[in-house]
XYZ file of C-alpha atoms in Angstrom:
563
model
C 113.645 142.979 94.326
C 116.899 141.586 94.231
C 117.215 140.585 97.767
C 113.962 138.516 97.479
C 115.393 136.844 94.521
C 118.520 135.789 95.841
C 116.401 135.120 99.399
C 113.964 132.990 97.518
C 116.885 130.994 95.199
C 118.487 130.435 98.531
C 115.826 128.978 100.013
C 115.369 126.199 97.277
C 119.464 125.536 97.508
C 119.511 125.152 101.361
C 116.469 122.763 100.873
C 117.503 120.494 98.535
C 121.307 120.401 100.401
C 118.818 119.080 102.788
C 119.248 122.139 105.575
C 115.512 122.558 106.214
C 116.307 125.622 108.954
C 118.648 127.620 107.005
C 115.811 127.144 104.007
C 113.101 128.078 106.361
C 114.828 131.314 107.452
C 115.688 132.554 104.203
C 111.756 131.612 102.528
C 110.305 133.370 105.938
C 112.723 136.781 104.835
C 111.339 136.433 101.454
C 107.871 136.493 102.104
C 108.065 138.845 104.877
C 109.531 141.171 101.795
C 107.013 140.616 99.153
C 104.635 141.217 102.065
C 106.385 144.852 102.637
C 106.202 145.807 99.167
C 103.084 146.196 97.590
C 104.810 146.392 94.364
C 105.698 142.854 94.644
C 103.986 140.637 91.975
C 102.269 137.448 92.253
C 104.249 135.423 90.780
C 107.006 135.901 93.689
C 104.601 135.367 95.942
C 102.945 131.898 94.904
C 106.889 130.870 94.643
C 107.770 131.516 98.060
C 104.516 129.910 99.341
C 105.683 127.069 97.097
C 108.989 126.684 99.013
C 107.440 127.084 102.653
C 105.150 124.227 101.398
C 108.140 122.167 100.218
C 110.166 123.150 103.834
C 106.955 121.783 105.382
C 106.239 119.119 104.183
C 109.588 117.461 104.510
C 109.532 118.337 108.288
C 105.870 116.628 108.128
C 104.110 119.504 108.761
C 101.308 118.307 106.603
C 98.633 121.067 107.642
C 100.240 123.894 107.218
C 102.154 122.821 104.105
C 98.811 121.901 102.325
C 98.381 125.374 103.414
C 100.664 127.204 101.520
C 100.690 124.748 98.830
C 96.704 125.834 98.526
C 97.568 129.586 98.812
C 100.112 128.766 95.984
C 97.617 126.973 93.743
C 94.898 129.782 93.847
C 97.027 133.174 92.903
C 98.737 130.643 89.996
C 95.100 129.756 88.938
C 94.127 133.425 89.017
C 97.234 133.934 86.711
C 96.689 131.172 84.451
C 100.414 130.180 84.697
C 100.149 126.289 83.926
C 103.780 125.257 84.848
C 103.530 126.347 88.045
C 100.029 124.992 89.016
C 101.243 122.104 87.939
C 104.119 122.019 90.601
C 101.531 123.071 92.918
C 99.669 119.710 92.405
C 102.728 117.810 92.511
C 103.334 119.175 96.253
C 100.034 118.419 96.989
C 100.225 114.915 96.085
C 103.172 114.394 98.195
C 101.131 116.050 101.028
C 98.317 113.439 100.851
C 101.223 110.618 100.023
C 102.064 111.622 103.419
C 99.013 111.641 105.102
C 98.258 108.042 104.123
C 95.742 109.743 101.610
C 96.677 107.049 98.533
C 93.650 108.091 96.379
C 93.456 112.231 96.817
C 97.423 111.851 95.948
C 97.062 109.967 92.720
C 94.245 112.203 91.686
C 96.775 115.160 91.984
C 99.279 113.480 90.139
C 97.263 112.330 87.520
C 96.219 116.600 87.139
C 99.707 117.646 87.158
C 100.928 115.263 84.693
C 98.076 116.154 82.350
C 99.180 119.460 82.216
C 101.500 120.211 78.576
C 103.696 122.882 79.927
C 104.702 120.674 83.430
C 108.896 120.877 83.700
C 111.270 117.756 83.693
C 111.564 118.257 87.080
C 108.447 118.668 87.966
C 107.204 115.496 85.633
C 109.949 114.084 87.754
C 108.994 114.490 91.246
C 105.034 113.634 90.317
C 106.460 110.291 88.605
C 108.035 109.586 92.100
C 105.017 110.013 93.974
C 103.359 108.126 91.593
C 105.358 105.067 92.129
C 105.394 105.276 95.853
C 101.844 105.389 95.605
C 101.251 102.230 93.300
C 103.967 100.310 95.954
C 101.726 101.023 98.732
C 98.409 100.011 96.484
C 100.476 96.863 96.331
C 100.308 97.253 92.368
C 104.459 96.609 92.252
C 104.076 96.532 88.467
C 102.660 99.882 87.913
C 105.219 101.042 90.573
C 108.010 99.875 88.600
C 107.045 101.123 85.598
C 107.081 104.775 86.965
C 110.315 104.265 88.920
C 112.204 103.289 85.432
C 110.647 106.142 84.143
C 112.104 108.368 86.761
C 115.463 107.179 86.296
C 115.482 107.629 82.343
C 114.730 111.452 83.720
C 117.368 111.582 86.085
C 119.615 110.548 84.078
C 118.775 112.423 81.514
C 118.435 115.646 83.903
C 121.611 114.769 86.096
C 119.615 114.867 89.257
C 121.189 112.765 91.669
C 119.012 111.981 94.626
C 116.162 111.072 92.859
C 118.390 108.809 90.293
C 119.690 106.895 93.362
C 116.843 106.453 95.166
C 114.953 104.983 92.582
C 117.812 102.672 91.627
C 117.162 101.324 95.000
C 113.163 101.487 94.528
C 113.716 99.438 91.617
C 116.160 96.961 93.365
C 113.462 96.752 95.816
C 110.419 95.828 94.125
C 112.373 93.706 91.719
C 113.168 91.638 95.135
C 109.939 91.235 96.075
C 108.494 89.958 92.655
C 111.329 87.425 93.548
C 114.199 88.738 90.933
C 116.828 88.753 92.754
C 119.250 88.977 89.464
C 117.496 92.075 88.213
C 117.617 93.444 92.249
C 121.079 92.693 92.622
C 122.040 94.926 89.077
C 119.845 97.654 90.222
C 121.595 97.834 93.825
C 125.444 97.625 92.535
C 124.042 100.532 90.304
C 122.991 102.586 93.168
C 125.985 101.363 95.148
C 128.568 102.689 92.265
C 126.211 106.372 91.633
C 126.088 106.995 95.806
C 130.238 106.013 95.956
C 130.689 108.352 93.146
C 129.132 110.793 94.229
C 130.009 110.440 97.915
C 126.457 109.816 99.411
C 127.422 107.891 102.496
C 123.563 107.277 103.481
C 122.818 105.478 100.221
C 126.345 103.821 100.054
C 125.002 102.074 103.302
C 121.464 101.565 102.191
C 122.853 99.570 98.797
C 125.087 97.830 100.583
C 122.847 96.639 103.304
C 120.451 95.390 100.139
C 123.102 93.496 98.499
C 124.014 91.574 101.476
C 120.622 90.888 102.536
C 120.233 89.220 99.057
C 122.746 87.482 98.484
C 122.199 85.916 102.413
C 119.066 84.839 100.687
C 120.750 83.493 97.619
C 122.921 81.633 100.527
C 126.002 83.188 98.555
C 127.817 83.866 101.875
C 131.044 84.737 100.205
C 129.405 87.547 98.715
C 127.544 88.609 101.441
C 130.809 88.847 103.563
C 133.040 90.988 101.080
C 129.762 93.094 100.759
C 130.106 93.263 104.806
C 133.569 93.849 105.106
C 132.963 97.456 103.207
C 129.815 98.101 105.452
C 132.102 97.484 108.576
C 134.710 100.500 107.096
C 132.269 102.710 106.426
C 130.485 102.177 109.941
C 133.797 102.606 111.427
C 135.048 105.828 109.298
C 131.552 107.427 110.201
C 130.998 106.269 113.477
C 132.147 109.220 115.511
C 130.351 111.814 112.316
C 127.274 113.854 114.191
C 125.537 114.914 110.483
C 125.781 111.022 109.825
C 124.076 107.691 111.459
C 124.266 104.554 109.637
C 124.875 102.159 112.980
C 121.107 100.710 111.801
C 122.007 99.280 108.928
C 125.215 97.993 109.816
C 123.756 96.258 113.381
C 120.536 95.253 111.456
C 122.385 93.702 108.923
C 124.771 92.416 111.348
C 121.611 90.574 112.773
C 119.929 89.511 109.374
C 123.183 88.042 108.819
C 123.200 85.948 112.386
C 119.454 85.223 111.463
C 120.345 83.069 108.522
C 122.924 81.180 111.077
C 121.809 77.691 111.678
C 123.328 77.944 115.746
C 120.739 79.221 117.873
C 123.317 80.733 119.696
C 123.651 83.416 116.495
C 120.014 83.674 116.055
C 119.457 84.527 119.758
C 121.841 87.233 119.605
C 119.767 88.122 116.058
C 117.221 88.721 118.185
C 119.130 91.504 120.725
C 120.271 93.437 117.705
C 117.140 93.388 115.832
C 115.824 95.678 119.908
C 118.684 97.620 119.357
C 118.391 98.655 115.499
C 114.626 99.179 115.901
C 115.120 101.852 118.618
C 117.963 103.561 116.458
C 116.269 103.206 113.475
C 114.440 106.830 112.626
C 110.890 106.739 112.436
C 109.327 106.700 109.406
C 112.074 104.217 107.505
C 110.799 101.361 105.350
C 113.967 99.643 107.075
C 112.011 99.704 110.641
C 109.533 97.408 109.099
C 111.968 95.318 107.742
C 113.762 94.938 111.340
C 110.668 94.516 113.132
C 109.057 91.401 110.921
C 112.748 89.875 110.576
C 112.052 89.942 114.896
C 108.808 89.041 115.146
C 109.841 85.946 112.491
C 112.207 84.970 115.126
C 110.136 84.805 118.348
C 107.597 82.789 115.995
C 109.951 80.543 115.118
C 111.046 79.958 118.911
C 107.649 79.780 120.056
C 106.802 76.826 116.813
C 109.912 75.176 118.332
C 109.861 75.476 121.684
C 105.854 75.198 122.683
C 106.576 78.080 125.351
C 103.466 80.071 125.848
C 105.958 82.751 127.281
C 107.320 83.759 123.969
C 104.072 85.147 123.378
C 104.538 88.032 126.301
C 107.464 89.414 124.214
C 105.626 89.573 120.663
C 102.373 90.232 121.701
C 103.967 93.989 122.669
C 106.148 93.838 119.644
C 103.365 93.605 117.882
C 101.590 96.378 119.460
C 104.749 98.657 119.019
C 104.600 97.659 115.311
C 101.146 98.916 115.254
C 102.037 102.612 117.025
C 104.902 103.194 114.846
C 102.949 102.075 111.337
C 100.081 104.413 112.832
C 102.657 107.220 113.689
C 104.678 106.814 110.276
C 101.138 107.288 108.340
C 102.391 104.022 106.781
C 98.888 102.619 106.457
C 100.255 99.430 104.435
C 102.266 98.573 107.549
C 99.444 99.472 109.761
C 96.977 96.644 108.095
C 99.419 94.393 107.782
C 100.311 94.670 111.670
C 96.476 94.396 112.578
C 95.721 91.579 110.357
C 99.285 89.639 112.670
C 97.866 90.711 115.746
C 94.431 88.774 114.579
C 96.681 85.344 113.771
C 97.754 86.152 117.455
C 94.494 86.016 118.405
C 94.460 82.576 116.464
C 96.958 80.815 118.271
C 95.902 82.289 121.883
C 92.412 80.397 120.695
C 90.678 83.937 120.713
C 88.881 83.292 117.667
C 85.759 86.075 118.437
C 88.773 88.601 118.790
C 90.899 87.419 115.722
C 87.815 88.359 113.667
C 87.462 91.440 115.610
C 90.980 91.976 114.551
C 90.282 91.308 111.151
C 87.634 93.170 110.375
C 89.577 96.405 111.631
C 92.617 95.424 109.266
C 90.650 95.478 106.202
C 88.868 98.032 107.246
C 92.149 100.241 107.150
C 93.404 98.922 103.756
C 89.620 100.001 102.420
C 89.610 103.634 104.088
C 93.305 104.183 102.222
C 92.829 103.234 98.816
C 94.304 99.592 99.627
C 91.883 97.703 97.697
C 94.105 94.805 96.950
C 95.293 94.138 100.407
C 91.849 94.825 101.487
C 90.677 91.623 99.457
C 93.743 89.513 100.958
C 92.360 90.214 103.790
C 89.337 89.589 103.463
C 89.817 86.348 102.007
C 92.115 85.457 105.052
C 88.764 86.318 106.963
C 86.212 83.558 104.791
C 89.026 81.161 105.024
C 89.211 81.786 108.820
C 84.975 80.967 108.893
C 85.707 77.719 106.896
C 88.115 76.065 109.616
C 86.362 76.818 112.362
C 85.552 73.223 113.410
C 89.301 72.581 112.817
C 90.083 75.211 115.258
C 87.724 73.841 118.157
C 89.482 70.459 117.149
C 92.461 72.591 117.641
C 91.215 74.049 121.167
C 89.808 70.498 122.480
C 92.829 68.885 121.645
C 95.471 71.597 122.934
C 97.443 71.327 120.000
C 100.999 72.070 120.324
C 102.105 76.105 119.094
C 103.582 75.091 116.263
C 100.227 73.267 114.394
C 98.507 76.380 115.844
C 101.042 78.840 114.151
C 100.508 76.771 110.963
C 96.719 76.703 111.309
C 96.612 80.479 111.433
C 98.913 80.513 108.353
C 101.281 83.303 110.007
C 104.015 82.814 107.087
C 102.183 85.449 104.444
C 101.467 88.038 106.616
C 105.369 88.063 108.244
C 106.670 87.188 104.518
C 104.718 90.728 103.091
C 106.160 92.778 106.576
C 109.913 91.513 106.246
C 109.749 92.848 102.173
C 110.047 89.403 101.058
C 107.023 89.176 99.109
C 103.767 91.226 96.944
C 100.263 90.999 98.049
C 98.780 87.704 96.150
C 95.980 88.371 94.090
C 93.174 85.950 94.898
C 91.264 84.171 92.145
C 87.572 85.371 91.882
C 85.121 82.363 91.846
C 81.411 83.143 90.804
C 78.882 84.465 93.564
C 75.856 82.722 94.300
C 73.512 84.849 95.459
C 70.952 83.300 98.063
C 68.560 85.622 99.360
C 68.672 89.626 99.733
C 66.248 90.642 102.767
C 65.396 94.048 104.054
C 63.865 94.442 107.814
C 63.619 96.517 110.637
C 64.015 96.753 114.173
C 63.514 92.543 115.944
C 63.298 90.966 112.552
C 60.540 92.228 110.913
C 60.354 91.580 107.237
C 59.671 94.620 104.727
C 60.956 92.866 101.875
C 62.807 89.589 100.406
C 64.201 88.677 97.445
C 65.115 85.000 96.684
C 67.533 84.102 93.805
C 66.942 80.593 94.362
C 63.915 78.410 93.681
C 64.658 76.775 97.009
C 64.503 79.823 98.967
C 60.801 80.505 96.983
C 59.542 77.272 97.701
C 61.001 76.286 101.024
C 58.873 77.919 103.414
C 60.435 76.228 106.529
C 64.221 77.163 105.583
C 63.081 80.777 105.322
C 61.519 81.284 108.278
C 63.971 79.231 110.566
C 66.475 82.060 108.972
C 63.845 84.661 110.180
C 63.996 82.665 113.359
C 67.651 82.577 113.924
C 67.861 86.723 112.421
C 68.003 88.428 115.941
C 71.119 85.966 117.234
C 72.841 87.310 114.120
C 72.513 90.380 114.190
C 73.413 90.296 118.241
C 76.724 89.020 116.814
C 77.085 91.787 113.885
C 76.561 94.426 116.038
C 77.750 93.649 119.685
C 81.114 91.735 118.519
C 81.832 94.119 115.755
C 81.826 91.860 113.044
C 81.362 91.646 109.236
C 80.104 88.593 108.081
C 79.100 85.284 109.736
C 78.389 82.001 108.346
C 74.890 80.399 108.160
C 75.214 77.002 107.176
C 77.482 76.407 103.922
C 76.669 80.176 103.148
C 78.154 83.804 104.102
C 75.876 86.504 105.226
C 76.657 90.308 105.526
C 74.252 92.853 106.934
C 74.264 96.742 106.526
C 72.174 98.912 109.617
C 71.070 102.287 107.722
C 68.578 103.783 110.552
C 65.622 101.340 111.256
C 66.315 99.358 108.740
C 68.923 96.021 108.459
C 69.599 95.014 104.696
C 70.651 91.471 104.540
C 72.715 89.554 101.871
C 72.953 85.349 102.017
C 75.272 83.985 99.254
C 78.020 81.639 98.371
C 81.173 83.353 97.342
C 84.034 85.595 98.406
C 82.953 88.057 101.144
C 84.909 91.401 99.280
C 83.044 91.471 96.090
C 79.449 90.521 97.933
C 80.360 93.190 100.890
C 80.950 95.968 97.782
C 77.493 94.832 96.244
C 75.276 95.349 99.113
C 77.093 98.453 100.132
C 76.348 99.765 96.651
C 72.686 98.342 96.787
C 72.432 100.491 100.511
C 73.723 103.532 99.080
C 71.399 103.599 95.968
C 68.378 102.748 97.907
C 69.417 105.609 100.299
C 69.583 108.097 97.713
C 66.768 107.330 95.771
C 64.509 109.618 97.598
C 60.916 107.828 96.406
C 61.994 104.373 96.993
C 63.620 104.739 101.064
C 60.189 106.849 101.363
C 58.225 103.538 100.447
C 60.320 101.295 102.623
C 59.343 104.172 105.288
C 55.335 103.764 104.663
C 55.396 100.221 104.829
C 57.852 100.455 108.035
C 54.748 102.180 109.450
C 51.764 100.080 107.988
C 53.869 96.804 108.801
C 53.113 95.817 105.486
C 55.853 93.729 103.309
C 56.811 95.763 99.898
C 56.119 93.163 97.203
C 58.561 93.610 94.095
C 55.434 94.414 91.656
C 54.877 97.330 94.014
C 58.488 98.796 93.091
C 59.334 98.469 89.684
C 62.780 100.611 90.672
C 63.998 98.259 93.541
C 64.200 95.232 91.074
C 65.808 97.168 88.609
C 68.401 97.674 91.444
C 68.553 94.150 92.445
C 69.502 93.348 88.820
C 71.669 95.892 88.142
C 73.728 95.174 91.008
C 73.557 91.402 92.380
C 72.574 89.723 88.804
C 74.934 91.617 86.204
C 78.323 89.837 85.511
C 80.262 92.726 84.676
């Protein structure tokens, strides 16, 4: 019993000193004890699974950590013990943080804070995840919030690594909300913790912040004396195997050469943003960083220089962005990329691609909880439908890079990816609704439903829509669309087997889209009602609304209600 004890305290040391082998050893001894002895209790048993879940997630092996995080959760549920099903759910949130699985994390969180007998440390850890989550929700407000909170802990607990790192979360967000004062206290903060305690990784990480700041402030003094003590420490650990900080020395080398008016400086800014990226470890915020301070360069030189060339080096920097966002489960990164790969499309005058493009980037930020994102892109998308006569004007004319890169309004998108700025709520405007049709297979109509008295009346404009229905849907469905416009309005259509429901408004696309989504699903499941769409599929009859008293309780529910 002993042995396992010390086995299993062991393993929890050698992981948090950060020596995931040694802790994997000692947890695999422990468990193959408890295993040996059938007088072994539970309770040893849902720790050590606990620990391998721990050990395995922080080597990314998300699978089998859920597993043993799983095992954990059901013998501590069969034992009632509330403290540690609580650190069970707090592992399994940082599981699903990992997997890019925003919502299933937060859900966990949210159960294993609820829970009264939870531990500081374990109220810790779920506050962190919480945070990270919020930051890549884009909801930097909430994310602060928990971050302070974690540090009040820390502090209060004397736990270290989790003080410092959120000093620099902090630091971080407070930068991109634009406050640099606030960033710049939190960093020195960090800066003085890490040099007191002698963490060399996060001495380099707060110094690389401050400088990258105050290059931004243009407070160049600053920046250099900040420098000078990032050049030691690169030197005094250069030749260290257990430590690597040459990326954020050479990437802040280049930010620094960036910010140099010579192009001389900013072309070698651009050689030592390749390096860093390729010695940056995967998986490090910092790699998006380096990458958008790049690609921000090679736009630039193409705006300047009108060399269609350029393009041949970012078009692959931007599909490397992609595989490494897609690799690092960073699914923020991974819209983000899309979405500047479809304002590539812009500028090579690709416009059936860019929307392509578009659709698929929202389409990630919806899957993974990004709703906020989601609508930025999406309104990028309507705004992209509203200047399409200035891009054929654009195309005609062969306009120059530069008023193409400022057509396609690349500045946002490479702001967001460099950590210079939040996700911009949009301002809602109020939907017009237009007509809602439902038909199947070449355009025949089974039902309509006009909001308008024009649509009632006008007999003409609703059957030159009927008309001009099969060239629509072509484009939905063979170009992989979302939305096109018809006239000064939007239309979205939904395919659910033979039938194509069909939405005309005026509006922003995101809130209709989520409308006739939730109409689709509730006709779907409303067993009676998809069974009359069904008969008169087969008597190609049109359902009139009198018929179904349900469908226009739907209609108003969801199209005509304000809330």
């Amino acid at each position: 019993v002993l042995r396992r004890r010390l086995l299993s305290i062991k393993s929890w040391i050698l992981l948090f000193k950060g020596n995931i082998n040694g802790a994997t050893e000692s947890a695999q001894q422990c468990l193959k004890l408890i295993k040996e002895d059938k007088l072994s209790n539970k309770l040893e048993l849902t720790a050590t699974f606990l620990v391998l879940g721990w050990i395995n997630a922080y080597q990314g092996n998300r699978v089998k950590a859920l597993d043993y995080a799983m095992k954990s959760l059901k013998h501590n549920k069969e034992l009632n013990h509330d403290v540690a099903i609580a650190a069970d759910y707090t592992l399994i949130a940082r599981i699903y943080l990992g997997k890019g699985d925003y919502d299933q994390a937060l859900q966990y969180c949210k159960q294993s804070l609820a829970i009264k007998g939870i531990t500081s440390r374990t109220k810790l850890t779920a506050l962190q995840n919480l945070a990270i989550i919020y930051y890549f929700k884009s909801k930097l407000n909430r994310a602060l919030k928990y971050q302070l909170q974690v540090i009040s802990l820390g502090e209060e607990l004397n736990l270290t690594d989790p003080l410092v790192d959120s000093l620099m979360w902090v630091g971080y967000i407070y930068n991109i909300l634009g406050k640099s004062n606030l960033a710049l206290e939190y960093f020195e903060r960090s800066l003085t913790l890490s040099e007191k305690w002698g963490f060399t990784m996060t001495i380099a990480q707060s110094l690389t912040n401050l400088i990258w700041i105050y290059i931004d402030l243009n407070s160049r003094e600053k920046a250099n004396r900040y420098f000078s003590r990032l050049s030691e420490l690169y030197d005094r650990t250069m030749d260290k195997v257990d430590v690597d900080i040459s990326y954020f020395y050479l990437g802040t080398k280049a930010y620094m050469m960036k910010s140099s008016p010579r192009m001389r400086d900013r072309v070698k800014a651009q050689e030592l943003f390749r390096e860093v990226i390729d010695r940056t470890p995967p998986g490090s915020e910092n790699l998006m960083l380096f990458m958008g301070n790049l690609c921000d360069l090679l736009f630039e030189e193409l705006s300047l220089y009108n060399n269609p060339e350029i393009l041949d080096e970012i078009i692959p920097l931007v599909t490397r962005s992609l595989g490494m966002a897609e690799t690092s489960r960073n699914y923020k990164w991974l819209a983000e990329s899309k979405l500047l790969q479809a304002k590539l499309a812009l500028i090579q005058m690709n416009l059936e691609e860019a929307k392509k493009l578009m659709v698929l980037a929202q389409r990630i930020a919806d899957l993974h909880g990004l709703n906020l994102l989601a609508y930025r892109i999406s309104g990028e998308h309507d705004n992209l439908l509203e200047q399409i006569d200035a891009w054929d004007a654009v195309k005609k004319e062969e306009a120059p890079m530069a008023e193409r890169i400022k057509l396609a309004s690349t500045n946002g998108v490479l702001e967001r990816i460099q950590g210079k700025s939040a996700v911009e709520s949009i301002e809602s405007v109020d939907e017009q609704s237009t007509v809602l049709l439902i038909l199947t297979e070449g355009g025949v109509l089974i039902f309509s439903y006009p909001f308008t008295d024009e649509w009632r009346i006008d007999v003409d404009l609703f059957s030159g829509f009927l008309s001009a229905f099969t060239s629509f849907s072509t484009e939905f469905f063979s170009k992989g669309l979302d939305r096109v416009k018809f006239g000064d309005e939007m239309m979205l259509m939904e395919s659910i087997g033979s039938f194509s429901f069909c939405y005309l408004f005026k509006g922003q696309t995101y809130i209709a889209k989520q409308k006739l989504s939730k109409f689709t699903e509730e006709v779907q499941k409303n067993t009676s009602l998809w069974q009359s769409l069904e008969d008169h599929y087969e008597a190609s009859q049109i359902l009139e609304l009198r018929e179904s008293p349900q469908l226009e309780l739907l209609i108003t529910e969801i199209f005509m209600s304000k809330s």
